[in-house]
Amino acid sequence: MITGAAGATVYYNLKLRHPILDLPIIDYDLALLLQPMLLLGISIGVVLNILFAEWMVTVLLIILFIVTSTRSFFKGVETWKKETIIKKEVSRRLTSSNAGAEDVAYKLLPGGSRVRNEGYKTPEVSVVDNVYWKDFTILIAVWIILLVLHIFKTYTSTCSTTYWILNVLQVPVAVGASVYEAVCLYKGTRVVMSSGDAVITWKVHQLILYCCCGILAGIVGGLLGLGGGFILGPLFLELGIPPQVSSATATFVMIFSSSMSVIQYYLIGRFPVPYAMYFVAVATVAALVGQHVVRKIISIVGRASVIIFILAFTIFVSALSLGGVGIADTIRKIKEGQHMGFDNICAYNPV
């Protein structure tokens, strides 16, 4: 379901430009920094999903979703207040000078958006002209290499020497790609310009922290069967990236991680294809409709902070629904006296 929604959203976003700068709405430098580590984390998370009992996964899911939705909500409130200040300033200047809207200079909110009289509107261009193909090729290459390793792993015995070698080989592939981007960002040969303010000056500990966050997001995504993008979105907002760009970049990264998660669960026999295809179709349609609706809402209210509130609300509702189902299932298993502890991965046989 997440893969379908992410795929539809990415297809929609590939044609869009940054709301203010002459850049794609997807920040490919952030994607290249975090996507390889996210994929590595996904592999770890899928293994942990086999080890952990379902009630453990449910508890982690509820805690993570509530914390993430709360932080996103307060970030939305902060951005809303900044947008209100700018709107009032624009109104005051227009009233005092009797000038047209075109005479007023608008600024980018730190972590927010530009406010215009005509509302928010992101221009569309050709996908061919809007994609950074070198970065995109690297991302695809990392995804394919890790996929091949996982496919080879299915032809080995679980916990055999070859099995662990194939697992370990994922590390240099993922770390190598992220380190390449991190070194370029540190030296300044590549820059993250999506914030619209001064170019971000990266420090070593920041780069290490963000790479670790990428792995953590992947572990959580693989463990819970998610893409991990819902963690990266708020992380990008903390960097001062506008909500539109944060959402687009997180979704772009999530298409790689969620698809990898789907394939890994399929390879270990935990992916009901007919059931999943139904939700993929529904999620794809919902994502395309949602993109149009959200853009329309932002155009009307002139506030990009709406995206943050939608993100917070979606995560919170997910915590309630998925958590409720998980709790009910856990209670049923307790009554039936089923095993509720850790499982042995070496004894696991795909169904």
XYZ file of C-alpha atoms in Angstrom:
351
model
C 0.000 0.000 0.000
C 2.766 2.418 0.949
C 4.719 1.523 -2.177
C 1.709 2.229 -4.379
C 0.986 5.560 -2.726
C 4.650 6.571 -2.799
C 4.996 5.590 -6.454
C 1.979 7.643 -7.501
C 3.146 10.626 -5.467
C 6.691 10.475 -6.847
C 5.372 10.317 -10.410
C 3.356 13.436 -9.656
C 6.274 15.239 -7.983
C 8.859 14.487 -10.670
C 7.330 17.252 -12.802
C 7.186 19.872 -10.050
C 9.691 22.600 -9.257
C 10.751 24.043 -5.920
C 8.120 26.522 -4.632
C 10.663 29.357 -4.653
C 14.024 28.361 -6.078
C 14.889 27.251 -9.588
C 15.311 23.641 -8.479
C 13.318 20.399 -8.589
C 10.920 19.980 -5.682
C 12.832 16.780 -4.808
C 16.174 17.408 -3.114
C 18.410 14.781 -4.693
C 21.379 15.546 -2.439
C 19.392 14.730 0.685
C 18.023 11.642 -1.040
C 21.500 10.436 -1.983
C 22.767 11.029 1.551
C 20.015 9.058 3.266
C 18.574 6.539 0.796
C 21.467 4.012 0.929
C 21.462 4.035 4.730
C 17.691 3.717 4.709
C 17.910 0.605 2.527
C 20.531 -0.872 4.838
C 18.253 -0.215 7.789
C 15.350 -1.868 5.962
C 17.361 -5.101 5.711
C 18.084 -5.013 9.441
C 14.460 -4.205 10.241
C 13.101 -7.143 8.240
C 15.345 -9.507 10.208
C 14.182 -7.948 13.478
C 10.579 -8.409 12.370
C 11.203 -12.155 12.317
C 12.867 -12.070 15.736
C 10.380 -9.822 17.527
C 6.969 -10.936 18.704
C 4.028 -9.034 17.219
C 3.175 -7.313 20.502
C 6.691 -5.848 20.611
C 6.253 -4.453 17.107
C 2.874 -3.005 18.091
C 4.294 -1.210 21.126
C 7.167 0.246 19.097
C 4.755 1.363 16.393
C 2.453 3.184 18.817
C 5.313 4.944 20.609
C 7.049 5.984 17.399
C 3.909 7.242 15.687
C 2.731 9.261 18.674
C 6.140 10.908 19.152
C 6.505 11.655 15.436
C 2.981 13.038 15.050
C 3.406 15.234 18.131
C 6.674 16.721 16.897
C 5.189 17.299 13.455
C 2.143 19.011 14.951
C 4.224 21.469 16.967
C 6.418 22.111 13.927
C 3.254 22.882 11.996
C 2.093 25.311 14.671
C 5.469 27.040 14.590
C 5.367 27.347 10.800
C 1.753 28.561 10.880
C 2.700 31.369 13.284
C 5.582 32.449 11.059
C 3.309 32.454 8.032
C 0.800 34.575 9.949
C 3.479 37.132 10.792
C 4.532 37.386 7.150
C 0.916 37.680 5.988
C 0.329 40.548 8.418
C 3.516 42.268 7.304
C 2.539 41.916 3.657
C -0.931 43.281 4.390
C 0.512 46.227 6.318
C 2.933 47.127 3.549
C 0.241 46.870 0.900
C -2.073 49.089 2.922
C 0.561 51.715 3.682
C 1.995 51.910 0.171
C -1.127 51.080 -1.860
C 1.178 48.957 -3.970
C 0.219 45.929 -5.961
C 1.096 42.462 -4.830
C 3.834 42.312 -7.408
C 5.709 45.137 -5.662
C 6.056 43.287 -2.387
C 9.072 41.118 -1.704
C 8.242 37.805 -0.145
C 10.631 35.731 1.863
C 10.987 32.058 2.528
C 10.070 31.002 6.010
C 12.782 29.043 7.802
C 11.325 25.602 7.456
C 8.214 27.160 6.045
C 7.017 28.676 2.829
C 6.691 31.824 0.847
C 3.381 33.623 1.126
C 1.853 35.116 -1.982
C -1.374 36.921 -2.646
C -2.225 34.544 -5.450
C -1.600 31.553 -3.203
C 0.765 28.678 -3.499
C 1.446 27.363 -6.967
C 4.291 25.097 -7.995
C 5.175 25.169 -11.700
C 5.373 21.946 -13.694
C 8.088 21.088 -16.202
C 9.125 18.060 -18.204
C 10.302 15.077 -16.164
C 13.360 14.744 -18.408
C 14.449 18.291 -17.584
C 13.512 18.114 -13.915
C 15.417 15.011 -12.804
C 19.074 15.024 -11.765
C 19.926 11.911 -13.720
C 23.375 11.302 -12.246
C 22.011 11.206 -8.703
C 18.995 9.227 -9.820
C 21.229 6.642 -11.504
C 23.304 6.204 -8.339
C 20.155 5.684 -6.281
C 18.846 3.099 -8.739
C 22.227 1.334 -8.828
C 22.357 1.033 -5.031
C 18.807 -0.326 -4.989
C 19.554 -2.909 -7.697
C 22.796 -4.112 -6.081
C 21.099 -4.631 -2.717
C 18.182 -6.347 -4.436
C 20.529 -8.794 -6.174
C 22.175 -9.611 -2.839
C 18.777 -10.354 -1.306
C 17.781 -12.580 -4.214
C 21.022 -14.556 -3.948
C 20.411 -14.865 -0.214
C 17.173 -16.777 -0.826
C 19.197 -19.575 -2.429
C 21.313 -20.082 0.685
C 20.571 -21.764 3.975
C 19.509 -19.398 6.737
C 22.410 -18.563 9.068
C 24.933 -20.281 6.783
C 28.287 -18.649 6.066
C 27.165 -17.552 2.604
C 23.969 -16.119 4.094
C 25.883 -13.849 6.465
C 28.453 -12.879 3.819
C 25.658 -11.670 1.540
C 24.192 -9.722 4.445
C 27.513 -8.097 5.292
C 28.145 -7.153 1.642
C 25.230 -4.729 1.872
C 27.214 -2.554 4.280
C 30.009 -1.359 1.939
C 27.498 -0.725 -0.858
C 25.170 1.419 1.253
C 27.840 3.110 3.348
C 29.990 3.803 0.293
C 27.213 5.678 -1.512
C 26.261 7.731 1.545
C 29.891 8.496 2.416
C 30.469 9.721 -1.143
C 27.610 12.201 -0.784
C 28.641 13.130 2.771
C 32.213 13.923 1.703
C 30.939 16.057 -1.175
C 28.630 17.973 1.168
C 31.407 18.460 3.711
C 33.858 19.751 1.094
C 31.204 21.944 -0.485
C 31.397 20.364 -3.939
C 27.709 19.543 -3.501
C 25.231 21.644 -1.537
C 21.727 21.334 -0.137
C 20.029 24.515 -1.318
C 16.383 23.607 -0.767
C 16.088 25.596 2.453
C 16.215 28.810 0.433
C 18.329 30.498 3.077
C 22.099 30.449 3.299
C 23.637 27.227 2.055
C 23.808 24.655 4.848
C 27.346 24.224 6.172
C 27.701 20.607 7.172
C 29.836 19.429 10.059
C 31.147 15.898 10.455
C 28.962 15.088 13.453
C 25.872 16.355 11.601
C 26.541 14.107 8.633
C 27.132 11.112 10.898
C 23.959 11.895 12.836
C 21.830 12.126 9.711
C 23.248 8.900 8.310
C 22.462 7.189 11.615
C 18.948 8.616 11.446
C 18.662 7.118 7.971
C 19.609 3.680 9.294
C 17.224 4.078 12.233
C 14.384 5.096 9.921
C 15.113 2.052 7.774
C 15.182 -0.298 10.753
C 11.845 1.030 11.946
C 10.451 0.909 8.419
C 11.569 -2.676 7.878
C 10.468 -3.776 11.331
C 6.993 -2.279 11.003
C 6.574 -2.910 7.281
C 6.740 0.801 6.438
C 8.944 2.853 4.159
C 10.669 4.995 6.774
C 9.785 8.225 4.987
C 7.474 9.339 7.775
C 10.572 9.741 9.950
C 12.615 11.550 7.303
C 9.881 14.133 6.642
C 10.048 15.676 10.136
C 13.845 15.327 9.998
C 13.985 17.445 6.840
C 11.736 20.043 8.455
C 14.239 20.357 11.300
C 16.870 21.190 8.658
C 14.777 24.135 7.518
C 13.576 22.498 4.313
C 10.155 23.829 3.166
C 7.230 21.465 3.831
C 6.576 20.915 0.124
C 10.176 19.853 -0.499
C 10.368 17.805 2.710
C 7.273 15.855 1.759
C 8.375 15.316 -1.853
C 11.913 14.241 -0.921
C 10.786 11.913 1.866
C 8.280 10.272 -0.473
C 10.911 9.945 -3.200
C 13.265 8.160 -0.815
C 10.384 6.061 0.477
C 9.638 4.575 -2.949
C 13.050 2.869 -2.832
C 12.799 1.724 0.777
C 9.174 0.590 0.688
C 9.666 -1.370 -2.538
C 12.757 -3.011 -1.056
C 10.770 -3.864 2.061
C 8.004 -5.396 -0.057
C 10.463 -7.546 -2.008
C 12.213 -8.757 1.126
C 8.947 -9.717 2.792
C 7.917 -11.505 -0.392
C 11.191 -13.430 -0.471
C 10.706 -14.633 3.116
C 7.087 -15.601 2.471
C 5.381 -12.828 4.424
C 3.719 -10.942 1.576
C 0.143 -11.919 0.600
C 0.137 -10.821 -3.044
C -3.637 -10.660 -3.825
C -4.372 -8.834 -0.577
C -1.504 -6.411 -1.136
C -2.357 -5.663 -4.768
C -5.822 -4.508 -3.742
C -4.357 -1.975 -1.326
C -1.735 -0.893 -3.867
C -4.495 0.009 -6.310
C -6.504 1.881 -3.678
C -3.448 3.710 -2.324
C -2.292 4.735 -5.807
C -5.618 6.345 -6.652
C -5.845 7.956 -3.213
C -2.324 9.394 -3.532
C -3.022 10.992 -6.914
C -6.298 12.479 -5.696
C -4.658 13.598 -2.462
C -1.904 15.461 -4.298
C -4.433 17.502 -6.262
C -6.573 18.174 -3.186
C -3.638 19.262 -1.017
C -2.290 21.603 -3.697
C -5.748 23.105 -4.053
C -6.070 23.638 -0.304
C -2.641 25.276 -0.110
C -3.525 27.480 -3.064
C -6.673 28.650 -1.281
C -5.269 29.242 2.211
C -1.786 30.321 1.068
C -0.082 28.284 3.781
C 2.295 25.384 3.153
C 2.085 24.492 6.851
C -1.094 22.641 5.899
C 1.188 19.846 4.661
C 2.726 19.485 8.119
C -0.664 19.279 9.818
C -1.838 16.659 7.320
C 1.337 14.663 7.987
C 0.842 14.862 11.758
C -2.830 13.902 11.501
C -2.119 10.955 9.199
C 0.589 9.567 11.475
C -1.616 9.970 14.556
C -4.573 8.206 12.931
C -2.213 5.442 11.795
C -1.035 5.019 15.385
C -4.613 4.619 16.586
C -5.762 2.264 13.838
C -2.689 0.050 13.522
C -2.114 0.110 17.262
C -5.717 -0.874 17.938
C -5.558 -3.798 15.537
C -2.231 -4.906 17.005
C -3.517 -4.768 20.574
C -6.630 -6.758 19.676
C -4.515 -9.396 17.946
C -2.141 -9.574 20.917
C -5.024 -10.104 23.345
C -6.353 -12.904 21.144
C -2.975 -14.650 21.090
C -2.608 -14.359 24.860
C -6.005 -15.995 25.338
C -5.015 -18.770 22.942
C -1.748 -19.297 24.810
C 0.460 -18.656 21.782
C 4.199 -17.982 22.028
C 4.816 -14.304 22.858
C 8.616 -14.181 23.073
C 11.484 -13.787 20.627
C 11.739 -16.148 17.664
C 14.839 -17.886 16.333
C 15.745 -16.561 12.894
C 17.856 -19.623 12.123
C 14.810 -21.823 12.678
C 12.552 -19.666 10.504
C 11.219 -21.290 7.353
C 9.404 -19.133 4.768
C 5.847 -20.285 4.211
